mmCIF file of C-alpha atoms in Angstrom:
data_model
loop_
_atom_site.group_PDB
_atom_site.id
_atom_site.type_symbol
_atom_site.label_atom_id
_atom_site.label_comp_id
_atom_site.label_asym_id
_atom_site.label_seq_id
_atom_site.Cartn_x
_atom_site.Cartn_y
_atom_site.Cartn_z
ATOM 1 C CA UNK A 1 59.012 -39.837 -23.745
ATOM 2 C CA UNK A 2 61.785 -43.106 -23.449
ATOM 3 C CA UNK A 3 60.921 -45.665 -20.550
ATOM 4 C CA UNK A 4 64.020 -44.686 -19.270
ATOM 5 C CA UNK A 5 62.921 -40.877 -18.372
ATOM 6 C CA UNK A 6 59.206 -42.322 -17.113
ATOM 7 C CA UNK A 7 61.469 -44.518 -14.555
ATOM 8 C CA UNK A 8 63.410 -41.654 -13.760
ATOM 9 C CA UNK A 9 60.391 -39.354 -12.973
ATOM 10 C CA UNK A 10 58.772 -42.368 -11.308
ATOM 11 C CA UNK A 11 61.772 -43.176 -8.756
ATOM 12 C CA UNK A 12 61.868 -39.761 -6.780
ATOM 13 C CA UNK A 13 57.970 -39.815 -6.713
ATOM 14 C CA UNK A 14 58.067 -43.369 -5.223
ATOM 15 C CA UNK A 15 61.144 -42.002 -3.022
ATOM 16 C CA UNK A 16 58.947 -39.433 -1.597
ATOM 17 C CA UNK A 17 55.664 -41.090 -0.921
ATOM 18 C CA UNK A 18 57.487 -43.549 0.717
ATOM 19 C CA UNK A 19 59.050 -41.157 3.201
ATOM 20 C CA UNK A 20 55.882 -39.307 3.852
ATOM 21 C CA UNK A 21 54.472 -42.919 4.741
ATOM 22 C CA UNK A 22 57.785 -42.500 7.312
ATOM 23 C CA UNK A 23 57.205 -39.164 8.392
ATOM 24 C CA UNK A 24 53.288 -40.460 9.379
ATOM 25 C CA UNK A 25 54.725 -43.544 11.300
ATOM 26 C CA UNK A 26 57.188 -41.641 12.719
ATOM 27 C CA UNK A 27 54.992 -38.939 13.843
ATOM 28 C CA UNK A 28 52.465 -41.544 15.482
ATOM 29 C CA UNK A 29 55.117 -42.816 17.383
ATOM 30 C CA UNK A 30 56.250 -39.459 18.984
ATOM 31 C CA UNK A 31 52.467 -38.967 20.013
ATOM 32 C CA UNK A 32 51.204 -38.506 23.310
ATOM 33 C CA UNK A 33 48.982 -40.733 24.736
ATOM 34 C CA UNK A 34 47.099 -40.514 27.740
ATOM 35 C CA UNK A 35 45.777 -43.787 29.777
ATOM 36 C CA UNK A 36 41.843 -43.171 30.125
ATOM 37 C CA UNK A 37 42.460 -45.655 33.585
ATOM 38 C CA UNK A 38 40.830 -48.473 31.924
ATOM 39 C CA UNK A 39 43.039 -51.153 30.344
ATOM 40 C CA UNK A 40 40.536 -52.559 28.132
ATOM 41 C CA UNK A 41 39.290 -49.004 27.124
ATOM 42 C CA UNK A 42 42.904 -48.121 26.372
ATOM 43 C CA UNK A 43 43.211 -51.271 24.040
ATOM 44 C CA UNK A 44 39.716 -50.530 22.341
ATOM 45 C CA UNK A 45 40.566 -46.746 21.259
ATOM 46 C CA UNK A 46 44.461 -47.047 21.144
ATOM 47 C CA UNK A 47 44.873 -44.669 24.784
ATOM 48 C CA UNK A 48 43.713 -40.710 24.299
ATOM 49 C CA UNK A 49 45.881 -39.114 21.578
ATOM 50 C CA UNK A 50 47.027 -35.921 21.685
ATOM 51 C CA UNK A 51 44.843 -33.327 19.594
ATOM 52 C CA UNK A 52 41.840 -35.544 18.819
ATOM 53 C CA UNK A 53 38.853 -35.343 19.230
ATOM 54 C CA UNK A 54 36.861 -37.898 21.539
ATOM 55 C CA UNK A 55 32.772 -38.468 22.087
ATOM 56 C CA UNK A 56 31.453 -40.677 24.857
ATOM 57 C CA UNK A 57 27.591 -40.831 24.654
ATOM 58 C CA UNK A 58 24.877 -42.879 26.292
ATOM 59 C CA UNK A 59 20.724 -42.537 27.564
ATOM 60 C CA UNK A 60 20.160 -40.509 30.369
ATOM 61 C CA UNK A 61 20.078 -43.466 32.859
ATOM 62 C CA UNK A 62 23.847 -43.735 32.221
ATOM 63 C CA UNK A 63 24.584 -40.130 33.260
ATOM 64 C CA UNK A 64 27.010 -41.502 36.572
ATOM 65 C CA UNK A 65 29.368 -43.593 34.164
ATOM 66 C CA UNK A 66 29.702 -40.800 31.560
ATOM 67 C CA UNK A 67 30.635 -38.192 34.757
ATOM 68 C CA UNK A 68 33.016 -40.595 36.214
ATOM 69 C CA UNK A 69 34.872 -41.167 32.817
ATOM 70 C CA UNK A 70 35.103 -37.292 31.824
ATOM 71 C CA UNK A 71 36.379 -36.622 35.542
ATOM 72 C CA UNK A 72 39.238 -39.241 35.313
ATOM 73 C CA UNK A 73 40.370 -38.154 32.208
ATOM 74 C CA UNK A 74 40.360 -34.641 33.370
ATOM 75 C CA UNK A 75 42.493 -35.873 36.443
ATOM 76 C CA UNK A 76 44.493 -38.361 33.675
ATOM 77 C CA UNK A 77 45.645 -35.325 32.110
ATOM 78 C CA UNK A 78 47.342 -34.108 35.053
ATOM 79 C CA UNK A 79 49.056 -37.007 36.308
ATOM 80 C CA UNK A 80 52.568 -37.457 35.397
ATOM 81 C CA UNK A 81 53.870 -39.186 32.215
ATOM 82 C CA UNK A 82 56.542 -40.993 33.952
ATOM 83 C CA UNK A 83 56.428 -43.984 36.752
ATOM 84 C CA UNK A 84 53.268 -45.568 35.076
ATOM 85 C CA UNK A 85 50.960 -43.101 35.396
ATOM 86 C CA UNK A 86 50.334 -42.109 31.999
ATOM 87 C CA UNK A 87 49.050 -39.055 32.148
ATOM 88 C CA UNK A 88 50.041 -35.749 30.017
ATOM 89 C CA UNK A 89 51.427 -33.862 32.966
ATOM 90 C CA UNK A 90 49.567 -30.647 32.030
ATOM 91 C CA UNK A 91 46.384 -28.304 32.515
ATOM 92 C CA UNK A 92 43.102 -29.569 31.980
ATOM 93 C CA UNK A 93 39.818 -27.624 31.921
ATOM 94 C CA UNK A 94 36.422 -28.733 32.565
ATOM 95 C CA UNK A 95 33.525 -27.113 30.029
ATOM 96 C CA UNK A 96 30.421 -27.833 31.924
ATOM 97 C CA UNK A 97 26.823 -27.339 30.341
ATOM 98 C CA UNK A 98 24.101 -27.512 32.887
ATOM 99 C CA UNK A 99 20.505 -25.830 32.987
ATOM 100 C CA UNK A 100 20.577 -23.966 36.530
ATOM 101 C CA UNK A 101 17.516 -24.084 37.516
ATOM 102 C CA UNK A 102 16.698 -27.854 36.816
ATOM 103 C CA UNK A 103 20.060 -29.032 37.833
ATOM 104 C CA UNK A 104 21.632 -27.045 40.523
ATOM 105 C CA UNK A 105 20.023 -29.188 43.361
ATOM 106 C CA UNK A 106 21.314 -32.687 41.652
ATOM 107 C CA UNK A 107 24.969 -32.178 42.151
ATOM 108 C CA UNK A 108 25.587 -31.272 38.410
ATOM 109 C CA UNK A 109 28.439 -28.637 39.423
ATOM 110 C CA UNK A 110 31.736 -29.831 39.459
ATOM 111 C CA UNK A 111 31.613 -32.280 42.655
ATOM 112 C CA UNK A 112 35.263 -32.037 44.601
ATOM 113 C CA UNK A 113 34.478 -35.264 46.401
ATOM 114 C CA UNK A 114 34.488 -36.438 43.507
ATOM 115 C CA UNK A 115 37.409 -34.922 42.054
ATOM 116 C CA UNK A 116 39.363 -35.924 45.218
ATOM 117 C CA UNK A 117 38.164 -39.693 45.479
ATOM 118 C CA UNK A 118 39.332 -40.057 41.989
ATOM 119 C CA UNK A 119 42.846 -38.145 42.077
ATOM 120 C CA UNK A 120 43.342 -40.796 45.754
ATOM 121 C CA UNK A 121 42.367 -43.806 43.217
ATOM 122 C CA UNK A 122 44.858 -42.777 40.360
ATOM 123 C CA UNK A 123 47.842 -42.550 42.879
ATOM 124 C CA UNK A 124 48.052 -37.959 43.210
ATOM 125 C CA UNK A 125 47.172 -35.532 45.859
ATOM 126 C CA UNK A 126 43.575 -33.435 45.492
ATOM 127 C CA UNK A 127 45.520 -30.516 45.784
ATOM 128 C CA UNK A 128 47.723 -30.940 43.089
ATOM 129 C CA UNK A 129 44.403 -31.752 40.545
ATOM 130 C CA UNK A 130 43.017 -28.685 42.340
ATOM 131 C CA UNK A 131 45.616 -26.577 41.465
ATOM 132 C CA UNK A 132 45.924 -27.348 37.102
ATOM 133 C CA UNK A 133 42.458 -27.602 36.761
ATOM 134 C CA UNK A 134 40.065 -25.147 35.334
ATOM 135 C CA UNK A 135 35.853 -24.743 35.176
ATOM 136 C CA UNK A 136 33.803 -22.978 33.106
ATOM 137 C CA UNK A 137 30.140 -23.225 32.344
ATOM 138 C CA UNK A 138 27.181 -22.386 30.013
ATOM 139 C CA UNK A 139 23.333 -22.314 31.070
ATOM 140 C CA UNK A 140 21.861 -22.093 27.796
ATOM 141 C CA UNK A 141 22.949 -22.651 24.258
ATOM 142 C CA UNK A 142 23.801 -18.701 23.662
ATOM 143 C CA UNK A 143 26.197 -18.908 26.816
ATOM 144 C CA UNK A 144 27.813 -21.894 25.512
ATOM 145 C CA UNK A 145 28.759 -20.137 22.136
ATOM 146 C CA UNK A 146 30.395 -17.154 24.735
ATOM 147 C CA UNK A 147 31.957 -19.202 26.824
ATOM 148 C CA UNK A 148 33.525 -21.324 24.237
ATOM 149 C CA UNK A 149 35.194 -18.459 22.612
ATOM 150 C CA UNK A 150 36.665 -17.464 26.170
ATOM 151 C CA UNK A 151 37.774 -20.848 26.319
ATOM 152 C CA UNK A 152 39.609 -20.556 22.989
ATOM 153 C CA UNK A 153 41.483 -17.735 24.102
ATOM 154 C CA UNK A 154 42.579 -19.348 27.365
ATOM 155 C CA UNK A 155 43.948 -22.128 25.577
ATOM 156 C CA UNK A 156 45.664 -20.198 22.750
ATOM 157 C CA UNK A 157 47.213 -17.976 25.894
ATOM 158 C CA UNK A 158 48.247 -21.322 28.004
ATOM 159 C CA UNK A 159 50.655 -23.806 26.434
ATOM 160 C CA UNK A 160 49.930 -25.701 29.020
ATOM 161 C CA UNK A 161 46.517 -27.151 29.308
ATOM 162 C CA UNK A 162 46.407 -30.216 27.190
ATOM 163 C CA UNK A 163 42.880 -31.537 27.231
ATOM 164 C CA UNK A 164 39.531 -29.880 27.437
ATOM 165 C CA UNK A 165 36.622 -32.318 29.152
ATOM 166 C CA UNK A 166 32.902 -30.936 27.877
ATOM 167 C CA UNK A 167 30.090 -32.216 30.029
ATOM 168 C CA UNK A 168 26.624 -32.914 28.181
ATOM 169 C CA UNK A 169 28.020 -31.194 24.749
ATOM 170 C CA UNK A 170 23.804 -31.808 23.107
ATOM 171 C CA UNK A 171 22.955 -30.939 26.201
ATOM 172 C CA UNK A 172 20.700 -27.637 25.047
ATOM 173 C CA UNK A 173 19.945 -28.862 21.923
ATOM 174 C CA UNK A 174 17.899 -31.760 23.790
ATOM 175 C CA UNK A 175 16.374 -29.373 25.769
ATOM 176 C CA UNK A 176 15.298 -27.255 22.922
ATOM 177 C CA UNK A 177 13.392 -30.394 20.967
ATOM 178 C CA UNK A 178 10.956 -31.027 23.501
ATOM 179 C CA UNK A 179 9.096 -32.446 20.807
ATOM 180 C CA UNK A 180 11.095 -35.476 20.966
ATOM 181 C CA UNK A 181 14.257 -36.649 20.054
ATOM 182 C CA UNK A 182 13.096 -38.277 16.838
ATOM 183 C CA UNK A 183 10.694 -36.529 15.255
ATOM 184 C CA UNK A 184 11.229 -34.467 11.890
ATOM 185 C CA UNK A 185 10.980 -30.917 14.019
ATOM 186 C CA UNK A 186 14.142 -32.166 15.736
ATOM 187 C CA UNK A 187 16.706 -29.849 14.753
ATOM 188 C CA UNK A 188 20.266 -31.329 15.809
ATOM 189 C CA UNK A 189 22.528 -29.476 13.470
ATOM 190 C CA UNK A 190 22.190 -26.340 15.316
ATOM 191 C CA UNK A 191 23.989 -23.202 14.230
ATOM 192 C CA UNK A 192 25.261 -22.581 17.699
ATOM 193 C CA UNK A 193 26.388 -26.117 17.649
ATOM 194 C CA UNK A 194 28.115 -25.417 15.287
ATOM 195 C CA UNK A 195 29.729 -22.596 15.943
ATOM 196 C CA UNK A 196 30.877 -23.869 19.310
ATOM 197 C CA UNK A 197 32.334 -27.112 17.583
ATOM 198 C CA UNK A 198 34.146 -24.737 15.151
ATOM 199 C CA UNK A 199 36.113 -22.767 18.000
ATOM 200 C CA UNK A 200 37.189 -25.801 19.843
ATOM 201 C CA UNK A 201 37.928 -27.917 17.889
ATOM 202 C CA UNK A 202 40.227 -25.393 15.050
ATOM 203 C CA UNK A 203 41.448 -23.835 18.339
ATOM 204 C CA UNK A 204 42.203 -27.485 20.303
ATOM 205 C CA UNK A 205 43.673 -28.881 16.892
ATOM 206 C CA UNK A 206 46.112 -25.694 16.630
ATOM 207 C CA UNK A 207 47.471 -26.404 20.037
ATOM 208 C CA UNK A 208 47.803 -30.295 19.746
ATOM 209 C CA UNK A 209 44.794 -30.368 22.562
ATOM 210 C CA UNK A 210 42.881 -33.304 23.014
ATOM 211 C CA UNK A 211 39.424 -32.931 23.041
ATOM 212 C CA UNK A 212 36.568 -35.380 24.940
ATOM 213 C CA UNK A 213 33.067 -34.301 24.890
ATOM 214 C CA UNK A 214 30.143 -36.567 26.444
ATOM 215 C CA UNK A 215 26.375 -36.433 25.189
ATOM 216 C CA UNK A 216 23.094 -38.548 24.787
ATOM 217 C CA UNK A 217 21.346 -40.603 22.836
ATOM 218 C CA UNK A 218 18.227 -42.731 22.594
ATOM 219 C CA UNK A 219 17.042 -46.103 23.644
ATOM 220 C CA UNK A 220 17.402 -48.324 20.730
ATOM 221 C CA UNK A 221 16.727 -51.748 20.587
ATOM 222 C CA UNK A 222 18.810 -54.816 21.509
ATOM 223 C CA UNK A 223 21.761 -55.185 19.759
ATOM 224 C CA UNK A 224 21.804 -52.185 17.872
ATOM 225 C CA UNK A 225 24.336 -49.679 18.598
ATOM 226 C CA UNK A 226 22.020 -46.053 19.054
ATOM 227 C CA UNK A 227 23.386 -42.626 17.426
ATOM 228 C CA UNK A 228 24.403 -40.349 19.054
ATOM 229 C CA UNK A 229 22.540 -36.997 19.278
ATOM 230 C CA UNK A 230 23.962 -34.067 17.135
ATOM 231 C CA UNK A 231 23.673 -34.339 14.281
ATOM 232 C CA UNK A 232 25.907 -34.571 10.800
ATOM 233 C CA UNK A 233 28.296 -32.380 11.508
ATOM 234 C CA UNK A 234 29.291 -33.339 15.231
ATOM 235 C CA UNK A 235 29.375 -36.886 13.407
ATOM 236 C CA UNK A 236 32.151 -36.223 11.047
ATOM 237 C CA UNK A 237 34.296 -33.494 13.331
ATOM 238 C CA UNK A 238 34.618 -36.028 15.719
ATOM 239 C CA UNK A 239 37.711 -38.497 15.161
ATOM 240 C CA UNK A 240 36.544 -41.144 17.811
ATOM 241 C CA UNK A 241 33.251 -41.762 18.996
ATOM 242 C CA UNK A 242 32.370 -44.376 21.655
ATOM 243 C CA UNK A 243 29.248 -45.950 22.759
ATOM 244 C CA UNK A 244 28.429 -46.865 26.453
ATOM 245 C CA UNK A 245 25.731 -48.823 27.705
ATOM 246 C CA UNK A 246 24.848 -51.717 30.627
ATOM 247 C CA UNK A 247 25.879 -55.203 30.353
ATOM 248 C CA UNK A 248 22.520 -56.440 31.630
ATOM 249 C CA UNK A 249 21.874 -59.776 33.767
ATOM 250 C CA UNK A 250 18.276 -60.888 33.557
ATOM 251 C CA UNK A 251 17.495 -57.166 34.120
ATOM 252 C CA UNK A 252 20.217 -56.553 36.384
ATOM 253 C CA UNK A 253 23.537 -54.572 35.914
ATOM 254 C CA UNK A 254 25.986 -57.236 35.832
ATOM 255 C CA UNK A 255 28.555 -56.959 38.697
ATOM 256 C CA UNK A 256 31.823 -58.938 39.137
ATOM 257 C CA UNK A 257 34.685 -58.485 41.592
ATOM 258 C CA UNK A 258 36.525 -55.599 41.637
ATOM 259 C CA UNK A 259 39.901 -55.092 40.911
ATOM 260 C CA UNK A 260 40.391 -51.929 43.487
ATOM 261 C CA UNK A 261 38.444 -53.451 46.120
ATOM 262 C CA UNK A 262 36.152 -51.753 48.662
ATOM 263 C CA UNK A 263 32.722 -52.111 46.469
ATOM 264 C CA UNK A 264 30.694 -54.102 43.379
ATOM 265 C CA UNK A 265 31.594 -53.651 39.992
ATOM 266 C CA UNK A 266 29.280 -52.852 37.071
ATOM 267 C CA UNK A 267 30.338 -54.036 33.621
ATOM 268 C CA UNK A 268 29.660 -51.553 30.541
ATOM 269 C CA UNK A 269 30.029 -52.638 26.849
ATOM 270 C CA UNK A 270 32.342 -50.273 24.514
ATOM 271 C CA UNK A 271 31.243 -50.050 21.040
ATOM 272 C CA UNK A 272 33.592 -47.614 19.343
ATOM 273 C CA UNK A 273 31.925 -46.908 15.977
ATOM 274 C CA UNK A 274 34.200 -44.377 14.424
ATOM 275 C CA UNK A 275 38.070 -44.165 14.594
ATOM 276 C CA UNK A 276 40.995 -42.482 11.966
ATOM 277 C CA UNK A 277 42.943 -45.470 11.903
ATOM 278 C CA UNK A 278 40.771 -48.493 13.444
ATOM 279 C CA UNK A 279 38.336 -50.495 11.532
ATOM 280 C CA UNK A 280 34.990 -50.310 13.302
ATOM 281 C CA UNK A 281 32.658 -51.374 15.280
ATOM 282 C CA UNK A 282 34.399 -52.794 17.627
ATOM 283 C CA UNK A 283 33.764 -53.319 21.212
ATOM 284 C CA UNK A 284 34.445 -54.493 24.598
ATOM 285 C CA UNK A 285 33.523 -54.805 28.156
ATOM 286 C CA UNK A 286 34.652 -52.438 30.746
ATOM 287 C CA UNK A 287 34.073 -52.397 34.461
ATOM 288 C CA UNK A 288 33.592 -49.656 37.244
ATOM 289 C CA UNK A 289 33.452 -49.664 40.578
ATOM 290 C CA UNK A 290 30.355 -48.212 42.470
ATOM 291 C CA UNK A 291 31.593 -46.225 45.324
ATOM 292 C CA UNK A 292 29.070 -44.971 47.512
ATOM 293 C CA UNK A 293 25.555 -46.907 47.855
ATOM 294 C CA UNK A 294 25.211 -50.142 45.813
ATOM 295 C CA UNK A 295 21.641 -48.861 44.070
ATOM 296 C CA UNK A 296 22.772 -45.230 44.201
ATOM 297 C CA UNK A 297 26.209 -44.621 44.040
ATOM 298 C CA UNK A 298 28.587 -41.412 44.077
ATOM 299 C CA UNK A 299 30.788 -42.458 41.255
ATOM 300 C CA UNK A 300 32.280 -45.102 39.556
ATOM 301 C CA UNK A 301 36.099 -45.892 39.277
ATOM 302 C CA UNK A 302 37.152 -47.449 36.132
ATOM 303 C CA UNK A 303 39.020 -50.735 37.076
#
């Protein structure tokens, strides 16, 4: 074969990874992205993308900041995409995993003062969140395999919700291990993890529907960014995956002014360890602020 007919076979193959490289950049930039309400969390993981998938994990201790976080993207999603707001001005629904008996008396049920207090902070009526929001929940890990299939077909029959929030996604699968989250008998790669994971996230991925699941992890030690529970395969089906944990002060939560006023402000540190297009880790500090009782509070508000 001449060098002649290598550079012609050469040129159109050059011509046409060169356009998919277009086609990629271009397709970014038509994207939707959704503001989580916190600038510096927006910066960290490039805003909430349409279609991916997003995990927020921390201890137990750090259950509040988690809760606020899922509920004001849920409310995000539903603010408009115009005038600042940054929202996706659709449906969003709420997958809840709670154990009934154990949690019913601690306010684990979707809380509408909540809801309401955030919608008021992000600038749109209660009533309108109210209204494009959905709930289901699971009480065991069986449930949670039934009730993410009906949540699958709700999503492939509604166009328009656009983000699905899952409260304490390991949630059963910690409760299962009581021998202790890090012993050999430990068995985080559950089939009906799995299977669960599966649904949502083919079905979400069809439908261009962002995805943001919460869980746990352990206590590590200083400085060292812990795993989160799950397990291999919730590792790589995730596309971003986000540590939370205390900024501490001698012991203390570190608190600052706040930027909406009316209470203290606790300061978290980011670490996003995994991202498609990012290099990680990377982190940053973030700040909420308490509403309700300084050492107990209701919420927090992302500043």
């Amino acid at each position: 074969m001449s060098q002649s007919t290598n550079y012609s076979i050469a040129m159109p193959q050059a011509y046409s990874a060169m356009k998919c490289a277009l086609d990629l950049l271009n397709q970014y930039d038509a994207t939707q992205k959704m503001s989580t309400g916190s600038a510096e969390l927006d910066s960290l993981i490039d805003g909430m993308q349409e279609g991916l998938f997003y995990l927020f994990y921390s201890t137990h201790e750090n259950q509040l900041i988690l809760d606020s976080l899922l509920n004001r993207l849920l409310v995000g999603c539903i603010l408009p995409k115009s005038g600042k707001k940054h929202g996706f001005e659709s449906k969003a629904l709420l997958f809840n995993n709670i154990d009934y008996y154990a949690d019913k008396n601690k306010h684990q049920l979707l809380n509408p003062e909540k809801i309401a207090t955030i919608s008021k902070y992000a600038g749109i009526e209660p009533k309108i969140v109210s209204k494009n929001l959905y709930v289901q929940t699971a009480y065991n890990l069986e449930h949670q395999a039934t009730i993410a299939q009906e949540i699958a077909k709700r999503i492939d029959s509604n166009a328009d919700i656009k983000l699905i929030a899952i409260r304490d996604l390991t949630k059963f699968i910690v409760m299962n291990n009581k021998a202790g989250y890090d012993t050999p008998n430990r068995n985080d790669d559950s089939g009906t993890l799995k299977k669960v994971l599966s649904i949502l996230y083919q079905t979400c991925a069809k439908n261009k529907v962002t995805m943001i699941a919460t869980g746990y992890c352990n206590v590590s030690s200083s400085g060292i960014v812990p795993r989160p529970i799950g397990g291999t395969y919730l590792k790589h089906t995730v596309n971003v995956i986000v540590n939370l944990r205390p900024n501490l002060n001698n012991g203390y939560y570190y608190t600052t002014s706040s930027n909406t006023g009316g209470g203290s402000s606790a300061s978290y540190r980011a670490t996003m360890t995994k991202h498609p297009y990012q290099l990680t880790p990377k982190s940053t500090n973030i700040y909420a602020t308490r509403i309700g009782k300084r050492k107990d509070p209701m919420l927090f508000i992302l500043d």
